[in-house]
Amino acid sequence: MRDHLLAVRSEKAPCQTTIAEAIMSSREVGPSNSASPRELTQNPLKKIWMPLPCKNGLPEKHISQRKVCMTNCPTLIVTVGLPARGKTYISKKLTRYLNWIGVPTREFNVGQYRRECVKIYKSFEFFRPDNEEGLKIRQQCASAALNDVRQYLADEGGQVAVFDATNTTRERRQTITAFAEQNGFKVFFVESVCEDPVVIAENIVQVKLGSPDYMNCNTEEAMEDFKKRIECYENSYETLDEVWDRHLSYIKIIDVGRRYLVNQVQDHIQSRIVYYLMNIHITPRSIYLCRHGESDLNVKGCIGGDSGLSPRGREFAKYLGKFIESQDISDLKVWTSQMKRTIQTAEAVSVPYEQWKALNEIDAGVCEEMMYEEIQQHYPLEFALRDQDKYRYRYPKGESYEDLVQRLEPVIMELERQENVLVICHQAVMRCLLAYFLDKTAEELPYLKCPLHTVLKLTPVAYGCKVESIFLNVDAVNTHRDRPENVEVSRMAEEALLTVPAHQ
Amino acid sequence: MTTEQEKIELQQTPLLKIWVPWLGIGGCKISRRRGSSVPQLTNSPTLIVMVGLPARGKTYISKKLTRYLNWIGFPTKVFNLGQYRRDAVQTYKNFEFFRQDNKEAMQIRKACASNALKDICIYFSKENGQVAVFDATNTTRERRVSIVSFAKEKGYKVFFVESICDDPDIIAQNITEVKVSSPDYVNCDKEEALADFLKRIECYKQTYVPLDDEKDRNLSYIKIFDVGSRYLVNRVQDHIQSRIVYYLMNIHVTPRSIYLTRHGESELNLLGRIGGDSGLSPRGHKYAASLGSFLKGQNIKDLKVWTSHMKRTIQTAEHLGVPYEQWKALNEIDAGVCEELTYEEIQEKHPEEFALRDQDKYRYRYPKGESYEDLVHRLEPVIMELERQENVLVVCHQAVMRCLLAYLLDKTSDELPYLKCPLHTVLRLTPVAYGCKMENIFLNVEAVNTHRERPVNVDVTRDPAEALKTIPDHF
């Protein structure tokens, strides 16, 4: 996830180190001598089998868990298109997705660099092709951005950089390609082509009018100016060409996804990017996320299991049904997991539902159906490790949040394709989904607040998501356990249990 | 119980372990989509229509796509027009049959197309088909228009797959691989067949109208250029079309081999116990070492090695002396409450579960565990990446290997759980023509047998002895 590479390096004892091991290098395990195969040890945090010997007491650095990006070269994604064609929308969304699935990605918006360089935006004249000074500044900004790209990909462990600019001339694109070649980056172009005046006007209204550039203008002035700005680019616009650019890797998105042209996909990550871009849409809709109603095990303070709803949980289900009805949602799809408690909840909503095994709660392995107190008693080491790195920690014979994210990826993909959806799921699952929509880091994800009996309504707006939280007025236990202060293995039981929420 | 309370009462189906509304006393619940182990994300049947000149890979794509869709759980069938034609016209004389001015032949070909569409109808309405692949040239707009109206009438969605290729080398290669040996040319030598087939292509070229950017802008289709260097995708309508596009964009025709093997014999294998996460037995280590030597001998270019996250596959890979990658998705099937039990113990502790499993081994889900059906879904990203890759060795587990093998060899879900995947054996799969050539290589290190055949009596009421009849020997 974003910037977890810059996460704090823990100074823990060797072979207990968790965060250190989690730091990426996309290296696989090196070869061993076949005559004397290396002994294996199971990493205590991620439960990954890794070969010894330990160097400096630390197990060999290695990414055991299959990472999405199998390429060794970093990838530079380059957007192409006239202003107001959705380049920044696509850049941000793609960046959010890639980070969520575990590919460190960052976007570099040249407009941002320009705003930092030229403090005050006067008018479209800055963008006129004959404005020499303007051109110089814009060139410098692009260079500065590329410099930062290089630093991110080469020095900061980034895997994908999204270079968000118009890049509308072949010349500019050649410069970028040369830059990438020099640095050993793969290049993938994402061009957005759209001539529908309605779509363009809508874009301008949604994201341009509120831009810092037009802070002191009224709507008409801003509209006028921006349209003239677009015109400045139109004359020199050279779209990616089937013949001239046949050796480049790119996707051309035409009319907001009606049509796509895909050329020379080189590797796994580009293939995933194409798949993602082909599944997103901008039709207005809302996604409703909630957990099942309070369950019998919730009441006891036990995690996991497959219990049914408590009386209050059933009450919630009823209110959920009423709430959904009152919202009068067109064509609502309802998804549940395959666990009893989500299905019982869905039964009260009078809409047909689909069961997804992928939405099942995180598997707590040997800790299934235990209370936190019991986990502390039987597995104090595990309990501490979990607090040290809740995202990567894998329960013995169970899963980690990191595993969950991978499991949920097809759900996210389908959510992108759909329109109005209600997802009735579980605490850890909901945290993962929410983190995707709200662009939360791996560190924040496992601590997102997803209380029982609360519906979150997410509505895409501009470049992000509006969140409305609706508590349906049926009391429930709190199941949220904050990270305690002391996460050392050597801590006292009381310190570990300090943040356990109250239960029966 | 009030009807409201009743509504929320659930029971878990014994085989699939799916929670469904309690069926009440003599009650018949309102039928709602309950979903099987997997969400059913399609409603209308989908008609995939191939488009392209002969020898452009249409049948190759049709068969491969069908194999994939069936494997991921969408019942799919190919309807190859050439087959219908061969059934109608018993003997093929020469390319003249395909001449534009051959009125009699035209009539026969039209009738064949009609029959194929009729059969598609039956497949959808009576045989529970979900996707039909209409494998024919469909090179004229006229033909395509009539298919679209046929589909509209019946409520089927249509998705076109057009293959465009003008590279003479590729075309010649195709003809050699699959046309020369076709029943049409059974009495010809290679040159005759090649010459005739090229003339056949000419017959189509004159009237070929590719899908047009403007005129066909309302159709849903993918155009594949030059075996995948470029794609044009237009108006993807739904989930399954999106999956189809993704799949088609990931497959390639570069020659390569896929090697499948299980981990070396494990300690739990020796004890006749299923699941768990044990290490290799001494013989298992020996196998792994032999595997290393075998691979060196094969001199495979750029081999990728994949393992699961379980100790036994990783220990096996460690012997190979090459970098490997661990996939959690390749972990063995989760046997839930039956993990690390012997079959005898399962019979003793969970006799009903044991019987249910024998009744429908593909769909049966262990309590708190998985089914083969779940496994297939878990493995789909592995298959997708296998398609993208070239030479790969997958070191995995019995149930997992059965799933992968079933995909590569087009086995049904009934056959899948009983495919023979013995320890210490490498399967080498090489794509050839429309299928996969398989070589079975036993590396001469003994191991226990872990294959349990379906017993004759699968009834819940059976005697333990009947249940345990087919258990392989163990310590």
Short mmCIF file of C-alpha atoms in Angstrom, two decimals, chain A residues 28-29 31-32 34 37-38 40 42 48-49 51 62 64-66 70 242 258-268 271-272 274-275 278-279 306 309 314 317-318 338-340 343-344 347-357 369 394 397-399 403 414 417, chain B residues 4-5 7-10 12 18-19 21 32-41 213 221 229-239 242-243 245-246 249-250 277 309-311 314-315 318-319 321-328 334 340 365 368-370 374 385 388:
data_model
loop_
_atom_site.label_atom_id
_atom_site.label_comp_id
_atom_site.label_asym_id
_atom_site.label_seq_id
_atom_site.Cartn_x
_atom_site.Cartn_y
_atom_site.Cartn_z
CA GLU A 28 12.30 -13.97 -5.15
CA VAL A 29 14.22 -16.48 -3.15
CA PRO A 31 18.87 -20.39 -5.65
CA SER A 32 20.19 -22.92 -3.21
CA SER A 34 20.65 -28.68 -4.58
CA PRO A 37 18.76 -27.69 0.46
CA ARG A 38 18.24 -24.96 2.96
CA LEU A 40 13.00 -23.64 6.34
CA GLN A 42 8.21 -20.03 9.35
CA ILE A 48 5.56 -17.69 5.45
CA TRP A 49 8.09 -20.51 5.10
CA PRO A 51 14.88 -20.57 3.93
CA HIS A 62 12.49 -11.92 0.35
CA SER A 64 7.39 -14.81 -0.43
CA GLN A 65 3.84 -13.82 -0.80
CA ARG A 66 2.99 -13.52 -4.40
CA MET A 70 5.77 -9.72 -11.33
CA GLU A 242 -2.37 2.90 -35.02
CA ARG A 258 -17.69 2.81 -24.98
CA ARG A 259 -14.69 1.64 -26.91
CA TYR A 260 -11.09 0.70 -26.18
CA LEU A 261 -8.05 0.21 -28.33
CA VAL A 262 -5.38 -1.85 -26.62
CA ASN A 263 -1.92 -2.14 -28.12
CA GLN A 264 1.10 -4.25 -27.18
CA VAL A 265 0.37 -5.13 -23.58
CA GLN A 266 3.78 -6.16 -22.29
CA ASP A 267 3.26 -7.77 -18.93
CA HIS A 268 1.07 -8.75 -16.01
CA SER A 271 -2.81 -6.48 -18.30
CA ARG A 272 -4.34 -5.80 -14.88
CA VAL A 274 -6.22 -2.62 -18.83
CA TYR A 275 -8.74 -4.92 -17.18
CA MET A 278 -12.17 -1.43 -18.90
CA ASN A 279 -14.39 -2.13 -15.92
CA ASP A 306 -20.61 -18.74 12.02
CA LEU A 309 -28.14 -12.98 14.77
CA ARG A 314 -32.62 -9.22 14.02
CA ALA A 317 -32.06 -6.42 9.95
CA LYS A 318 -35.66 -5.28 10.08
CA GLN A 338 -21.77 -17.16 2.86
CA MET A 339 -21.93 -16.83 6.61
CA LYS A 340 -25.20 -17.24 8.42
CA ILE A 343 -27.61 -13.96 5.06
CA GLN A 344 -30.04 -13.65 7.93
CA GLU A 347 -33.38 -11.98 4.35
CA ALA A 348 -35.01 -9.01 6.01
CA VAL A 349 -34.31 -6.83 2.99
CA SER A 350 -36.88 -7.68 0.40
CA VAL A 351 -34.45 -7.71 -2.49
CA PRO A 352 -32.89 -10.85 -3.99
CA TYR A 353 -29.29 -11.25 -2.87
CA GLU A 354 -26.14 -12.97 -4.07
CA GLN A 355 -23.83 -14.89 -1.76
CA TRP A 356 -20.09 -14.41 -2.24
CA LYS A 357 -17.67 -16.73 -0.46
CA GLU A 369 -14.47 -18.27 18.18
CA ARG A 394 -1.58 -13.89 9.56
CA LYS A 397 -3.83 -21.60 9.95
CA GLY A 398 -5.74 -18.47 9.09
CA GLU A 399 -5.49 -15.29 7.09
CA ASP A 403 -4.72 -12.03 2.23
CA GLU A 414 -17.41 -6.34 -9.84
CA ARG A 417 -18.84 -2.70 -12.94
CA GLU B 4 -40.98 -12.68 10.24
CA GLN B 5 -38.91 -14.84 12.51
CA LYS B 7 -38.03 -15.64 7.35
CA ILE B 8 -34.73 -15.28 9.11
CA GLU B 9 -34.42 -18.91 10.16
CA LEU B 10 -31.80 -20.55 8.06
CA GLN B 12 -27.20 -25.03 6.02
CA ILE B 18 -24.71 -22.88 2.00
CA TRP B 19 -27.15 -21.13 4.31
CA PRO B 21 -33.96 -20.03 4.32
CA ARG B 32 -35.05 -16.03 -4.74
CA ARG B 33 -31.64 -16.26 -6.28
CA ARG B 34 -29.73 -18.11 -3.62
CA GLY B 35 -26.46 -18.38 -5.42
CA SER B 36 -24.41 -21.52 -5.40
CA SER B 37 -20.90 -21.41 -4.02
CA VAL B 38 -20.30 -18.67 -6.52
CA PRO B 39 -22.33 -15.58 -7.34
CA GLN B 40 -24.33 -16.05 -10.52
CA LEU B 41 -23.67 -12.78 -12.24
CA ASP B 213 -16.06 1.17 -36.39
CA TYR B 221 -17.35 -7.06 -29.89
CA SER B 229 -0.64 -7.49 -30.61
CA ARG B 230 -3.66 -5.22 -30.76
CA TYR B 231 -7.31 -5.31 -29.64
CA LEU B 232 -10.35 -3.18 -30.28
CA VAL B 233 -13.07 -3.60 -27.71
CA ASN B 234 -16.52 -2.13 -28.26
CA ARG B 235 -19.46 -1.87 -25.87
CA VAL B 236 -18.80 -4.56 -23.30
CA GLN B 237 -22.24 -5.13 -21.82
CA ASP B 238 -21.79 -7.22 -18.73
CA HIS B 239 -19.65 -9.30 -16.38
CA SER B 242 -15.70 -8.44 -19.47
CA ARG B 243 -14.22 -11.76 -18.33
CA VAL B 245 -12.27 -9.94 -23.05
CA TYR B 246 -9.78 -10.21 -20.21
CA MET B 249 -6.29 -10.51 -24.05
CA ASN B 250 -4.12 -12.76 -21.92
CA ASP B 277 1.49 -28.48 6.76
CA HIS B 309 2.72 -21.35 0.86
CA MET B 310 2.92 -24.81 2.38
CA LYS B 311 6.15 -26.19 3.69
CA ILE B 314 8.64 -25.01 -0.73
CA GLN B 315 10.99 -27.71 0.51
CA GLU B 318 14.43 -25.59 -2.51
CA HIS B 319 16.08 -28.61 -4.09
CA GLY B 321 18.41 -24.51 -7.23
CA VAL B 322 16.35 -21.86 -9.00
CA PRO B 323 14.33 -18.89 -7.78
CA TYR B 324 10.68 -19.68 -7.06
CA GLU B 325 7.56 -17.76 -6.22
CA GLN B 326 5.03 -18.65 -3.53
CA TRP B 327 1.30 -18.37 -4.26
CA LYS B 328 -1.19 -18.66 -1.42
CA ASP B 334 -8.83 -26.72 3.15
CA GLU B 340 -4.85 -33.96 9.44
CA ARG B 365 -17.51 -28.53 0.99
CA LYS B 368 -15.31 -25.01 7.88
CA GLY B 369 -13.36 -25.89 4.77
CA GLU B 370 -13.53 -25.76 1.01
CA ASP B 374 -14.18 -23.21 -4.26
CA GLU B 385 -1.19 -15.93 -15.13
CA ARG B 388 0.32 -15.13 -19.83
#
